[in-house]
Amino acid sequence: MNRLYRLLPIFLLFAFASCATKYSKVLKSKDNEYKLKMADEYYSRKQYAHSQELYQDLFTYLRGKPQYEEAYYRYAYCALYLKDYEAAGLAFQTFTENFPNSDKVPEMAYMEGYCLYKNSPKVELDQSSTKKAIATLQVFLNTYPSDSHVAEAKKLIDDCNKKLEEKEYLSAQLYYDLGYYKSAHIYFDLLMSDYPNSDRSEEYMYKTVLSSYQYAKNSYEYLQIDRYDDALGECENFAAQYPKSKFAAKVEAMRKDAQTQLTRLKNIQTKLQNEQIKKAG
């Protein structure tokens, strides 16, 4: 038994070498019909790297022939199954350009958007691919509103929008964490505007109030009256819109402090004005 285990890697090595040699012979073959047959066979065996290379090598030969469409269709899916989403998306797009009258065009249009979705990076990174995925999938929905992939396309668009929303949220939160409260206020306000139906709208409004309050609190004293006044108004608006919010106690604490600070600052302002009047008199 131990001897068998020792010999197993050698057997596997020979088997792999044999397969590699066979594939090399197929690739070098001048018989294009044989190569096409083998490309289809590799595809059925899920050996997509071999299949993809053979199809690509055959395109010049196949162009204008009935088999060209199916070969290109499989070629595009090879890239998808190999998880090369950028190449797959381009192949699906090229399919629609090469075969505009094919009954597979709606599927290809959806798959192009799907590949852009799959190629979308982590939320912290640039989201150009995510935005392009939304645009491509929306064109698909507008063009083929009755296609079988419509429900999937809508879900992908929702997922993309959530990623863009999270990206904006992280930017807003970063400004807040760095102490740039005015910028944080603007970004949280934009979040409410850009995603009015978000299930996080309450949190965004709270963060807007919090940013406004911190902006006032950390300002020079001669600027604080107007800024505390703005924060007070936002606290009251939040309480009116979300009277039973989980943030209600925190907002009420900010409202009370803003009111206390306003009273204090206005008293100081009045005192200084009275002193100036006395000096002038």
mmCIF file of N, CA and C in Angstrom, residues 33-91:
data_model
loop_
_atom_site.group_PDB
_atom_site.id
_atom_site.type_symbol
_atom_site.label_atom_id
_atom_site.label_comp_id
_atom_site.label_asym_id
_atom_site.label_seq_id
_atom_site.Cartn_x
_atom_site.Cartn_y
_atom_site.Cartn_z
ATOM 1 N N GLU A 33 -11.428 21.473 -38.756
ATOM 2 C CA GLU A 33 -12.652 20.792 -38.331
ATOM 3 C C GLU A 33 -12.374 19.888 -37.129
ATOM 4 N N TYR A 34 -11.230 19.247 -37.132
ATOM 5 C CA TYR A 34 -10.818 18.425 -35.993
ATOM 6 C C TYR A 34 -10.592 19.307 -34.756
ATOM 7 N N LYS A 35 -9.934 20.443 -34.953
ATOM 8 C CA LYS A 35 -9.694 21.364 -33.828
ATOM 9 C C LYS A 35 -11.015 21.880 -33.248
ATOM 10 N N LEU A 36 -11.990 22.156 -34.130
ATOM 11 C CA LEU A 36 -13.295 22.617 -33.648
ATOM 12 C C LEU A 36 -13.991 21.519 -32.850
ATOM 13 N N LYS A 37 -13.912 20.307 -33.357
ATOM 14 C CA LYS A 37 -14.501 19.174 -32.633
ATOM 15 C C LYS A 37 -13.864 19.032 -31.252
ATOM 16 N N MET A 38 -12.542 19.165 -31.181
ATOM 17 C CA MET A 38 -11.850 19.044 -29.901
ATOM 18 C C MET A 38 -12.145 20.231 -28.982
ATOM 19 N N ALA A 39 -12.305 21.409 -29.557
ATOM 20 C CA ALA A 39 -12.668 22.583 -28.748
ATOM 21 C C ALA A 39 -14.015 22.355 -28.074
ATOM 22 N N ASP A 40 -14.967 21.810 -28.835
ATOM 23 C CA ASP A 40 -16.293 21.503 -28.278
ATOM 24 C C ASP A 40 -16.194 20.406 -27.220
ATOM 25 N N GLU A 41 -15.318 19.439 -27.476
ATOM 26 C CA GLU A 41 -15.149 18.342 -26.518
ATOM 27 C C GLU A 41 -14.521 18.839 -25.220
ATOM 28 N N TYR A 42 -13.495 19.667 -25.326
ATOM 29 C CA TYR A 42 -12.893 20.249 -24.124
ATOM 30 C C TYR A 42 -13.920 21.094 -23.363
ATOM 31 N N TYR A 43 -14.760 21.798 -24.102
ATOM 32 C CA TYR A 43 -15.801 22.637 -23.474
ATOM 33 C C TYR A 43 -16.770 21.766 -22.677
ATOM 34 N N SER A 44 -17.192 20.650 -23.281
ATOM 35 C CA SER A 44 -18.128 19.749 -22.595
ATOM 36 C C SER A 44 -17.490 19.110 -21.361
ATOM 37 N N ARG A 45 -16.161 18.970 -21.398
ATOM 38 C CA ARG A 45 -15.442 18.413 -20.241
ATOM 39 C C ARG A 45 -15.088 19.476 -19.193
ATOM 40 N N LYS A 46 -15.458 20.710 -19.466
ATOM 41 C CA LYS A 46 -15.172 21.853 -18.588
ATOM 42 C C LYS A 46 -13.679 22.177 -18.509
ATOM 43 N N GLN A 47 -12.969 21.827 -19.560
ATOM 44 C CA GLN A 47 -11.554 22.203 -19.662
ATOM 45 C C GLN A 47 -11.491 23.509 -20.468
ATOM 46 N N TYR A 48 -11.929 24.562 -19.791
ATOM 47 C CA TYR A 48 -12.225 25.812 -20.493
ATOM 48 C C TYR A 48 -10.991 26.523 -21.028
ATOM 49 N N ALA A 49 -9.856 26.377 -20.372
ATOM 50 C CA ALA A 49 -8.642 27.042 -20.856
ATOM 51 C C ALA A 49 -8.245 26.484 -22.226
ATOM 52 N N HIS A 50 -8.281 25.153 -22.371
ATOM 53 C CA HIS A 50 -7.972 24.528 -23.658
ATOM 54 C C HIS A 50 -9.003 24.941 -24.710
ATOM 55 N N SER A 51 -10.265 24.845 -24.306
ATOM 56 C CA SER A 51 -11.353 25.165 -25.230
ATOM 57 C C SER A 51 -11.260 26.612 -25.718
ATOM 58 N N GLN A 52 -11.019 27.521 -24.798
ATOM 59 C CA GLN A 52 -10.934 28.946 -25.140
ATOM 60 C C GLN A 52 -9.812 29.207 -26.154
ATOM 61 N N GLU A 53 -8.659 28.606 -25.906
ATOM 62 C CA GLU A 53 -7.517 28.834 -26.797
ATOM 63 C C GLU A 53 -7.794 28.297 -28.200
ATOM 64 N N LEU A 54 -8.435 27.147 -28.285
ATOM 65 C CA LEU A 54 -8.747 26.559 -29.585
ATOM 66 C C LEU A 54 -9.769 27.404 -30.347
ATOM 67 N N TYR A 55 -10.828 27.833 -29.640
ATOM 68 C CA TYR A 55 -11.832 28.679 -30.306
ATOM 69 C C TYR A 55 -11.180 29.952 -30.852
ATOM 70 N N GLN A 56 -10.366 30.577 -30.020
ATOM 71 C CA GLN A 56 -9.715 31.821 -30.448
ATOM 72 C C GLN A 56 -8.823 31.582 -31.677
ATOM 73 N N ASP A 57 -8.156 30.448 -31.691
ATOM 74 C CA ASP A 57 -7.279 30.112 -32.813
ATOM 75 C C ASP A 57 -8.074 29.849 -34.097
ATOM 76 N N LEU A 58 -9.354 29.495 -33.939
ATOM 77 C CA LEU A 58 -10.190 29.125 -35.083
ATOM 78 C C LEU A 58 -11.018 30.269 -35.656
ATOM 79 N N PHE A 59 -11.034 31.436 -34.990
ATOM 80 C CA PHE A 59 -11.945 32.501 -35.406
ATOM 81 C C PHE A 59 -11.735 32.934 -36.858
ATOM 82 N N THR A 60 -10.495 33.049 -37.267
ATOM 83 C CA THR A 60 -10.228 33.457 -38.654
ATOM 84 C C THR A 60 -10.825 32.438 -39.632
ATOM 85 N N TYR A 61 -10.665 31.171 -39.313
ATOM 86 C CA TYR A 61 -11.205 30.104 -40.159
ATOM 87 C C TYR A 61 -12.738 30.092 -40.130
ATOM 88 N N LEU A 62 -13.317 30.334 -38.957
ATOM 89 C CA LEU A 62 -14.768 30.199 -38.792
ATOM 90 C C LEU A 62 -15.563 31.411 -39.279
ATOM 91 N N ARG A 63 -14.906 32.570 -39.352
ATOM 92 C CA ARG A 63 -15.638 33.798 -39.706
ATOM 93 C C ARG A 63 -16.406 33.610 -41.018
ATOM 94 N N GLY A 64 -17.721 33.867 -40.950
ATOM 95 C CA GLY A 64 -18.582 33.712 -42.122
ATOM 96 C C GLY A 64 -19.224 32.347 -42.227
ATOM 97 N N LYS A 65 -18.804 31.405 -41.379
ATOM 98 C CA LYS A 65 -19.362 30.052 -41.404
ATOM 99 C C LYS A 65 -20.469 29.909 -40.349
ATOM 100 N N PRO A 66 -21.389 28.963 -40.540
ATOM 101 C CA PRO A 66 -22.493 28.775 -39.583
ATOM 102 C C PRO A 66 -22.021 28.475 -38.157
ATOM 103 N N GLN A 67 -20.877 27.812 -38.017
ATOM 104 C CA GLN A 67 -20.391 27.423 -36.682
ATOM 105 C C GLN A 67 -19.799 28.585 -35.890
ATOM 106 N N TYR A 68 -19.576 29.714 -36.568
ATOM 107 C CA TYR A 68 -18.867 30.832 -35.924
ATOM 108 C C TYR A 68 -19.620 31.356 -34.704
ATOM 109 N N GLU A 69 -20.938 31.501 -34.849
ATOM 110 C CA GLU A 69 -21.731 32.066 -33.748
ATOM 111 C C GLU A 69 -21.643 31.203 -32.493
ATOM 112 N N GLU A 70 -21.844 29.900 -32.635
ATOM 113 C CA GLU A 70 -21.807 29.018 -31.473
ATOM 114 C C GLU A 70 -20.408 28.963 -30.861
ATOM 115 N N ALA A 71 -19.393 28.987 -31.717
ATOM 116 C CA ALA A 71 -18.022 28.971 -31.204
ATOM 117 C C ALA A 71 -17.730 30.232 -30.402
ATOM 118 N N TYR A 72 -18.179 31.376 -30.894
ATOM 119 C CA TYR A 72 -17.925 32.630 -30.166
ATOM 120 C C TYR A 72 -18.727 32.662 -28.863
ATOM 121 N N TYR A 73 -19.927 32.122 -28.915
ATOM 122 C CA TYR A 73 -20.769 32.034 -27.721
ATOM 123 C C TYR A 73 -20.056 31.236 -26.630
ATOM 124 N N ARG A 74 -19.523 30.094 -27.011
ATOM 125 C CA ARG A 74 -18.814 29.258 -26.036
ATOM 126 C C ARG A 74 -17.501 29.904 -25.592
ATOM 127 N N TYR A 75 -16.854 30.564 -26.517
ATOM 128 C CA TYR A 75 -15.605 31.272 -26.194
ATOM 129 C C TYR A 75 -15.849 32.308 -25.080
ATOM 130 N N ALA A 76 -16.950 33.048 -25.197
ATOM 131 C CA ALA A 76 -17.284 34.054 -24.174
ATOM 132 C C ALA A 76 -17.529 33.395 -22.825
ATOM 133 N N TYR A 77 -18.230 32.271 -22.847
ATOM 134 C CA TYR A 77 -18.511 31.578 -21.588
ATOM 135 C C TYR A 77 -17.263 30.930 -20.995
ATOM 136 N N CYS A 78 -16.315 30.540 -21.839
ATOM 137 C CA CYS A 78 -15.043 30.028 -21.312
ATOM 138 C C CYS A 78 -14.388 31.065 -20.403
ATOM 139 N N ALA A 79 -14.340 32.317 -20.866
ATOM 140 C CA ALA A 79 -13.743 33.394 -20.061
ATOM 141 C C ALA A 79 -14.509 33.570 -18.758
ATOM 142 N N LEU A 80 -15.839 33.476 -18.833
ATOM 143 C CA LEU A 80 -16.653 33.594 -17.621
ATOM 144 C C LEU A 80 -16.338 32.475 -16.640
ATOM 145 N N TYR A 81 -16.309 31.240 -17.117
ATOM 146 C CA TYR A 81 -16.059 30.095 -16.231
ATOM 147 C C TYR A 81 -14.639 30.105 -15.666
ATOM 148 N N LEU A 82 -13.724 30.758 -16.392
ATOM 149 C CA LEU A 82 -12.357 30.909 -15.889
ATOM 150 C C LEU A 82 -12.220 32.109 -14.954
ATOM 151 N N LYS A 83 -13.346 32.780 -14.738
ATOM 152 C CA LYS A 83 -13.438 33.942 -13.842
ATOM 153 C C LYS A 83 -12.596 35.127 -14.314
ATOM 154 N N ASP A 84 -12.394 35.200 -15.611
ATOM 155 C CA ASP A 84 -11.753 36.375 -16.207
ATOM 156 C C ASP A 84 -12.888 37.296 -16.660
ATOM 157 N N TYR A 85 -13.474 38.011 -15.685
ATOM 158 C CA TYR A 85 -14.715 38.737 -15.943
ATOM 159 C C TYR A 85 -14.531 39.905 -16.905
ATOM 160 N N GLU A 86 -13.364 40.522 -16.885
ATOM 161 C CA GLU A 86 -13.119 41.620 -17.814
ATOM 162 C C GLU A 86 -13.125 41.113 -19.259
ATOM 163 N N ALA A 87 -12.400 40.012 -19.502
ATOM 164 C CA ALA A 87 -12.359 39.432 -20.846
ATOM 165 C C ALA A 87 -13.729 38.891 -21.251
ATOM 166 N N ALA A 88 -14.433 38.290 -20.301
ATOM 167 C CA ALA A 88 -15.759 37.742 -20.595
ATOM 168 C C ALA A 88 -16.740 38.855 -20.972
ATOM 169 N N GLY A 89 -16.717 39.951 -20.209
ATOM 170 C CA GLY A 89 -17.611 41.067 -20.510
ATOM 171 C C GLY A 89 -17.367 41.618 -21.901
ATOM 172 N N LEU A 90 -16.095 41.737 -22.261
ATOM 173 C CA LEU A 90 -15.746 42.222 -23.602
ATOM 174 C C LEU A 90 -16.205 41.231 -24.672
ATOM 175 N N ALA A 91 -16.066 39.934 -24.391
ATOM 176 C CA ALA A 91 -16.489 38.913 -25.354
ATOM 177 C C ALA A 91 -18.003 38.920 -25.548
#
